PDB file of C-alpha atoms in Angstrom:
ATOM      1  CA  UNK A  10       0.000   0.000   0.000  1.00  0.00           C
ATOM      2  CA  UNK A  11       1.401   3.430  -1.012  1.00  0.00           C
ATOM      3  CA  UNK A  12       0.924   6.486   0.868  1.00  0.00           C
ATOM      4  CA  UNK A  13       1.220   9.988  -0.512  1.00  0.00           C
ATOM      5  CA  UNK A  14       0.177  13.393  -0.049  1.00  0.00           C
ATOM      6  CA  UNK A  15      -3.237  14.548  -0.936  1.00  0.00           C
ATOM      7  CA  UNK A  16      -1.917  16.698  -3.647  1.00  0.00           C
ATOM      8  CA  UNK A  17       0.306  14.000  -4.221  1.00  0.00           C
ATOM      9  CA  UNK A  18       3.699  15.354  -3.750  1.00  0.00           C
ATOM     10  CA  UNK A  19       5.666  12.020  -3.716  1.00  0.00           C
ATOM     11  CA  UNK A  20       4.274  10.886  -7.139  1.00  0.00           C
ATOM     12  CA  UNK A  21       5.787  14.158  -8.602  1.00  0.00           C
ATOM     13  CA  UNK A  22       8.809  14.162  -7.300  1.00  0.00           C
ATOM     14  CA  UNK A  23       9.192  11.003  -8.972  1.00  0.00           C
ATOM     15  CA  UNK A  24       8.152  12.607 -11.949  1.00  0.00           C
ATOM     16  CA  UNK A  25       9.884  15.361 -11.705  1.00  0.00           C
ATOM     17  CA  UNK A  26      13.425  12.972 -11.212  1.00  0.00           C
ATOM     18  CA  UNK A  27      14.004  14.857  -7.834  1.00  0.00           C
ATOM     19  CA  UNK A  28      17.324  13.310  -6.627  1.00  0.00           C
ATOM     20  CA  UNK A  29      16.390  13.392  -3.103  1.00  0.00           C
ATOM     21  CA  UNK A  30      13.065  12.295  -2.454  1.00  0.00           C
ATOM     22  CA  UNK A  31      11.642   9.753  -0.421  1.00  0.00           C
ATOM     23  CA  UNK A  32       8.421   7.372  -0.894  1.00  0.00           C
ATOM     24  CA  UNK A  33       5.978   5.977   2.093  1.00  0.00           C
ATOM     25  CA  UNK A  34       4.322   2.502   1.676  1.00  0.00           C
ATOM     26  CA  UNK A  35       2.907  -0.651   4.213  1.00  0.00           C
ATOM     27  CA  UNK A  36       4.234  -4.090   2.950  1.00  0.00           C
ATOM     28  CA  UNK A  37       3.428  -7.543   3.641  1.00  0.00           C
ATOM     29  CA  UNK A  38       3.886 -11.064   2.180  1.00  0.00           C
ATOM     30  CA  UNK A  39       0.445 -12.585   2.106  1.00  0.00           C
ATOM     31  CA  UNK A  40      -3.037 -12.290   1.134  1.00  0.00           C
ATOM     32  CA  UNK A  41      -4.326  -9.122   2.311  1.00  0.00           C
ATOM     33  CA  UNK A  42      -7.395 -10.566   4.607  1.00  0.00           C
ATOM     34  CA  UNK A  43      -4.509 -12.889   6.579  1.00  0.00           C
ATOM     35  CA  UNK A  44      -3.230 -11.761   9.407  1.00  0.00           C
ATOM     36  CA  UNK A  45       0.220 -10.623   8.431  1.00  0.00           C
ATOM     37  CA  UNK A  46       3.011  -8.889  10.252  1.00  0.00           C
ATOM     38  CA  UNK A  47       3.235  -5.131   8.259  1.00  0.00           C
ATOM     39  CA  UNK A  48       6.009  -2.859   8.045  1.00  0.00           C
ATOM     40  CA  UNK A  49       6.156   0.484   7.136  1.00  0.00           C
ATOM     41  CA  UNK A  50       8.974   1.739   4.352  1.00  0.00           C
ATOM     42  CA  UNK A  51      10.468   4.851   3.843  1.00  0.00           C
ATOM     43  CA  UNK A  52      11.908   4.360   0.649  1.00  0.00           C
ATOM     44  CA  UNK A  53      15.187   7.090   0.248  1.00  0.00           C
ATOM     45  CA  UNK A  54      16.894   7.812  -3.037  1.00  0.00           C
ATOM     46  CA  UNK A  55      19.947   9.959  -2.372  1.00  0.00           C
ATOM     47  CA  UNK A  56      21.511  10.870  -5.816  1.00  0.00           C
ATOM     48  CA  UNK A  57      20.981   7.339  -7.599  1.00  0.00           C
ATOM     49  CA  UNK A  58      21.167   4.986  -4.482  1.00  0.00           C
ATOM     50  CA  UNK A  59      18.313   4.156  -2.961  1.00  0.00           C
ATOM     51  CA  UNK A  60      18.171   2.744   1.197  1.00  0.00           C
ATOM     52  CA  UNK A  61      15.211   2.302   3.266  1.00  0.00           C
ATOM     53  CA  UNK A  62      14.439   3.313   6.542  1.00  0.00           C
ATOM     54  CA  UNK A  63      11.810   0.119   8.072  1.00  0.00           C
ATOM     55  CA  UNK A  64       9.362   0.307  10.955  1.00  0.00           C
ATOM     56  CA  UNK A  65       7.058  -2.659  12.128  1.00  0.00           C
ATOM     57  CA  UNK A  66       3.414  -2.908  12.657  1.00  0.00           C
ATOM     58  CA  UNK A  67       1.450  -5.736  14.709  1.00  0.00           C
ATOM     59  CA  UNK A  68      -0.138  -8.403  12.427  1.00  0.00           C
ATOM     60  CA  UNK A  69      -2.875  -6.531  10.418  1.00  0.00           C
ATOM     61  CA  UNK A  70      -6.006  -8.609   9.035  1.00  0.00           C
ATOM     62  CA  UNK A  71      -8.672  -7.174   6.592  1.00  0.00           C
ATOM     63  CA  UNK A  72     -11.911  -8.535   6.396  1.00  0.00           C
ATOM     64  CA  UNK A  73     -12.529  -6.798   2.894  1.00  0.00           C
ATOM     65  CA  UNK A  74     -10.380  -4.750   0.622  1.00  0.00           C
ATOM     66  CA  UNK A  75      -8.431  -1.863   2.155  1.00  0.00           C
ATOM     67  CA  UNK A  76     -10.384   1.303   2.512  1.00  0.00           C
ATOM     68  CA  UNK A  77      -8.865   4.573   3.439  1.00  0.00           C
ATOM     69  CA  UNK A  78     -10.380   5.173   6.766  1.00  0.00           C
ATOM     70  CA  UNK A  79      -9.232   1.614   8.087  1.00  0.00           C
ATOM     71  CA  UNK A  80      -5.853   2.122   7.555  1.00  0.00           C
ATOM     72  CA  UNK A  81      -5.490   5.758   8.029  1.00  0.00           C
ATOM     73  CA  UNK A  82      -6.646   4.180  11.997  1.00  0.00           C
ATOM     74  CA  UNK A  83      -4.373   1.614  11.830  1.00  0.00           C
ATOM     75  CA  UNK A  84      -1.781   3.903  10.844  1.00  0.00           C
ATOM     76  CA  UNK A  85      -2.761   6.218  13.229  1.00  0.00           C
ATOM     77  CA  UNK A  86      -1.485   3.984  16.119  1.00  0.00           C
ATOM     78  CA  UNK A  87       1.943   4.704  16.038  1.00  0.00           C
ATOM     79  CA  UNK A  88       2.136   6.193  19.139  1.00  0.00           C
ATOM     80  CA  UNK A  89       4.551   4.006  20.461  1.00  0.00           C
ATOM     81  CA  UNK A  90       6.961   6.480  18.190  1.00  0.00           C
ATOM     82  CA  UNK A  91       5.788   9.887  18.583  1.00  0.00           C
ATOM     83  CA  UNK A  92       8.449  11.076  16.283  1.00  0.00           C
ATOM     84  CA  UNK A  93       7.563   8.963  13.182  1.00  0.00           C
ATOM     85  CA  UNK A  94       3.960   9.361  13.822  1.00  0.00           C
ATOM     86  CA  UNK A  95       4.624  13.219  13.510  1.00  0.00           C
ATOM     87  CA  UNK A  96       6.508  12.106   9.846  1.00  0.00           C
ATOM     88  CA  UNK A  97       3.468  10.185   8.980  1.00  0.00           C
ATOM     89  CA  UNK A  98       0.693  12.283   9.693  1.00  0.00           C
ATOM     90  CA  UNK A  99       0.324  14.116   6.180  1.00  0.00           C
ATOM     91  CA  UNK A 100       0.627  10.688   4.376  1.00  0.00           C
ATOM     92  CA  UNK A 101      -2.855   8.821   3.615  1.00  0.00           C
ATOM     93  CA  UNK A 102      -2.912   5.652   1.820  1.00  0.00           C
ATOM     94  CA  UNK A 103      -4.149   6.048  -2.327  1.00  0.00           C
ATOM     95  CA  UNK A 104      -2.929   2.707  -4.100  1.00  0.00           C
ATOM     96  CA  UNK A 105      -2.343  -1.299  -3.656  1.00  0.00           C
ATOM     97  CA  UNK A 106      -0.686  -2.767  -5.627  1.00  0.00           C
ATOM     98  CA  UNK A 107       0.285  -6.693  -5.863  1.00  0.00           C
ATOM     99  CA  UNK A 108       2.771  -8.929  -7.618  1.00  0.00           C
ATOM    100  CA  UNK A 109       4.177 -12.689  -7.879  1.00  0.00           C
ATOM    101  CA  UNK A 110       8.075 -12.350  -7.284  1.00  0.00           C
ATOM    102  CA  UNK A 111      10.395 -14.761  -7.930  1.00  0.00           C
ATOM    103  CA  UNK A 112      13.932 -14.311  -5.944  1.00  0.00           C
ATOM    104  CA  UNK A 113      17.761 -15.067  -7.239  1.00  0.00           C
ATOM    105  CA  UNK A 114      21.137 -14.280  -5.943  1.00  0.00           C
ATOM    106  CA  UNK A 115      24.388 -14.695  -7.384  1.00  0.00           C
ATOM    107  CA  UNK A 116      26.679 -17.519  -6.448  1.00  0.00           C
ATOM    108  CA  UNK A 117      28.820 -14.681  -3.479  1.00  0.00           C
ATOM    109  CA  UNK A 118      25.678 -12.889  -2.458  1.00  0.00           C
ATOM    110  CA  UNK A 119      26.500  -9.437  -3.936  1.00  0.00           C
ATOM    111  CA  UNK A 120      23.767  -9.116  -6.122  1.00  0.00           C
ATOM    112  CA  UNK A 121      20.111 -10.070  -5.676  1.00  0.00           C
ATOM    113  CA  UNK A 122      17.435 -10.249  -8.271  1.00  0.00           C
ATOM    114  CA  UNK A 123      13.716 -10.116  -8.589  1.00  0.00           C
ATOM    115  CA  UNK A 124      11.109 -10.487 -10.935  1.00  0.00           C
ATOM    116  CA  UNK A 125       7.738  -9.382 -10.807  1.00  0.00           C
ATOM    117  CA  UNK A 126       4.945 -10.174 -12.617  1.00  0.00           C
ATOM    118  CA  UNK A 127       1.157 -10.385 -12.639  1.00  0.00           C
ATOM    119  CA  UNK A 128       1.357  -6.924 -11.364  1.00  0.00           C
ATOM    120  CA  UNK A 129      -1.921  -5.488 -10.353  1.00  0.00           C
ATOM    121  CA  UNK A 130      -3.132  -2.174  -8.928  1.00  0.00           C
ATOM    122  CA  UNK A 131      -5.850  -0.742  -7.144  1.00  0.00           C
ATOM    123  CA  UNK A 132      -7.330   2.195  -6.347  1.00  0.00           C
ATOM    124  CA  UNK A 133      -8.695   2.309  -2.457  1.00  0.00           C
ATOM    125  CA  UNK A 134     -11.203   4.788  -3.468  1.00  0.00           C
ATOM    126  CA  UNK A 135     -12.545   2.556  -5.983  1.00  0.00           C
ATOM    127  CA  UNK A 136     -14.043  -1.285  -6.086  1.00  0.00           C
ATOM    128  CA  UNK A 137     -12.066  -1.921 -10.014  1.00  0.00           C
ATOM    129  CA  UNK A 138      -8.565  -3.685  -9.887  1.00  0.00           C
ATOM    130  CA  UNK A 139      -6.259  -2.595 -12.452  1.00  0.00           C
ATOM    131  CA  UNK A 140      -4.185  -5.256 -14.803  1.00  0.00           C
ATOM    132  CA  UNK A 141      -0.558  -3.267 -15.485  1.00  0.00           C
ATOM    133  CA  UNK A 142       1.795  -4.586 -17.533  1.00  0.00           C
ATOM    134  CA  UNK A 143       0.167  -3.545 -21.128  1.00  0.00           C
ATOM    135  CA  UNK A 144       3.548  -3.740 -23.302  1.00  0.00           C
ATOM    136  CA  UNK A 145       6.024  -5.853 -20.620  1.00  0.00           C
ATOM    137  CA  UNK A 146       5.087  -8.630 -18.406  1.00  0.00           C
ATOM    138  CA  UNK A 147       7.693  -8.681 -16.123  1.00  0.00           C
ATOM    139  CA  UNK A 148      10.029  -6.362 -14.051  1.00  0.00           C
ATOM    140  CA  UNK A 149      13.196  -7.354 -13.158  1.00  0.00           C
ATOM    141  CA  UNK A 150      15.014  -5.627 -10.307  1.00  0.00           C
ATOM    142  CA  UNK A 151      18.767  -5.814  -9.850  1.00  0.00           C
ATOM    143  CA  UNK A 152      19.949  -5.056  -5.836  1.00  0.00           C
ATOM    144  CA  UNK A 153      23.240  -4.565  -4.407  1.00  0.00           C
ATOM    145  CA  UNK A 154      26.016  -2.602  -1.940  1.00  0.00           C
ATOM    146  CA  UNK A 155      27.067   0.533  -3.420  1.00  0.00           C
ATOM    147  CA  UNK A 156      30.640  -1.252  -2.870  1.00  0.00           C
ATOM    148  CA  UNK A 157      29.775  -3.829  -5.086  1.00  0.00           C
ATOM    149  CA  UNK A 158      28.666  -1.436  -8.071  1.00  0.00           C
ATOM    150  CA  UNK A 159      31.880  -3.055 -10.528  1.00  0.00           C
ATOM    151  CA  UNK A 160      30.179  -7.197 -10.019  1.00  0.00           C
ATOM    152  CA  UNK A 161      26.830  -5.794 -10.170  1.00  0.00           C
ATOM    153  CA  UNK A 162      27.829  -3.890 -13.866  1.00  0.00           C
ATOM    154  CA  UNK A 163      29.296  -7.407 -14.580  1.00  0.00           C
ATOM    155  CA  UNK A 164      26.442  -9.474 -14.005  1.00  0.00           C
ATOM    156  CA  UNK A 165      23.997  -7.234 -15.632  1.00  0.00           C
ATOM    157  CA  UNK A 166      25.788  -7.217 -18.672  1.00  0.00           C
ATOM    158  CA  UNK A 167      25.651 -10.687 -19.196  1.00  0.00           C
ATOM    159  CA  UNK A 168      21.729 -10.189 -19.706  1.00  0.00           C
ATOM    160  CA  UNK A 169      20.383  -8.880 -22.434  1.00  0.00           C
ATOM    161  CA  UNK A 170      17.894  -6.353 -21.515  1.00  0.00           C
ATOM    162  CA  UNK A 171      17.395  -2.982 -21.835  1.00  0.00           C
ATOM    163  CA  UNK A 172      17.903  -0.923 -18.367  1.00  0.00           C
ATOM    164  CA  UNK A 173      15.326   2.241 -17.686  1.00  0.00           C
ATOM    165  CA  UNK A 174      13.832   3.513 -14.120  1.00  0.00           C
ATOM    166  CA  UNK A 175      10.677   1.767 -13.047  1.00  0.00           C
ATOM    167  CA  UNK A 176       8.269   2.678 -10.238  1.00  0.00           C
ATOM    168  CA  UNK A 177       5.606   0.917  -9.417  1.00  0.00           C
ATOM    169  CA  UNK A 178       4.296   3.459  -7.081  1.00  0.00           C
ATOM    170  CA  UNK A 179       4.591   6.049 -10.273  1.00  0.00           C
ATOM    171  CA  UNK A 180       3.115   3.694 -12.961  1.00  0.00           C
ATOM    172  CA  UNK A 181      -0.045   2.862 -10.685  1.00  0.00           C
ATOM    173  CA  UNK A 182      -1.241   6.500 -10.087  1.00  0.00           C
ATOM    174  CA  UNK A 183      -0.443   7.166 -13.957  1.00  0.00           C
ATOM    175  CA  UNK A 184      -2.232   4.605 -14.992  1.00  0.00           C
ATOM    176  CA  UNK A 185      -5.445   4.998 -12.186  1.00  0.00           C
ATOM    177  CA  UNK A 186      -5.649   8.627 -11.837  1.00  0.00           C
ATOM    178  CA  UNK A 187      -3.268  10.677 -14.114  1.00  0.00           C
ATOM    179  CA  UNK A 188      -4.758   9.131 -17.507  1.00  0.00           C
TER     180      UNK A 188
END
């Protein structure tokens, strides 16, 4: 689930390619009406590496689909940190999203890669799930240290694909609301 501003300030500075900007979502690894242990992500780009800063949640069930005012209360009770609650408080939740991911790592552990697919978004103001994806099926995500930037330009040029920015934060709200 991916937070944002009402006037959506995090979307554009993604659009804008603001070097410093940060992004707010809840993740979890299971159905969304299990009970699941949730953590919240700041996700930080500094220049072109990216870090994230994680906080944790108790297990969160849904009897339905997410609405708004549920987890704007849920998110509410992070009282426990005063100090991130006061970083959260302008954030409201605006898009799920959901994906199959399939995990790899190279033979030393320097680089990890994922691919996504069957990537679906939703808008928590609306009942309609949206099928991304039109023109590629799958995302693949390349991870590693900063340190280990020289393997990690090794082993992606051994594959033959074409490397751009993705977001899937940025390509659900232009697909849901900025069309």
């Amino acid at each position: 689930i991916y937070l944002d501003t009402l006037s959506f300030e995090k979307y554009f500075e993604n659009i804008n390619g603001d070097e410093n900007r940060t992004k707010l979502r809840l993740r979890w690894y299971n159905d969304l009406t299990s009970h699941s242990k949730v953590r919240g992500e700041f996700k930080i780009k500094k220049g072109g590496v990216g870090t994230k800063n994680i906080f944790h949640f108790n297990a969160l069930a849904l009897n339905s689909q997410p609405s708004q005012v549920v987890l704007k209360s849920y998110y509410n009770h992070l009282s426990y940190n005063p100090h991130l609650q006061i970083k959260c408080q302008n954030f409201f939740p605006n898009i799920t999203n959901s994906y199959l991911r399939k995990y790899f790592l190279t033979h030393n552990g320097k680089v990890r890669m994922t691919i996504d697919e069957n990537i679906n978004y939703k808008l928590l103001c609306q009942e309609q799930f949206y099928n991304f994806a039109p023109t590629s099926k799958y995302i693949f995500e390349f991870k590693f240290d900063k340190d280990d930037h020289n393997f990690a330009q090794h082993v992606l040029n051994s594959f033959n694909l074409r490397l751009e920015k993705n977001s899937k934060y940025r390509q659900a709200i232009s697909y849901c609301i900025m069309q």
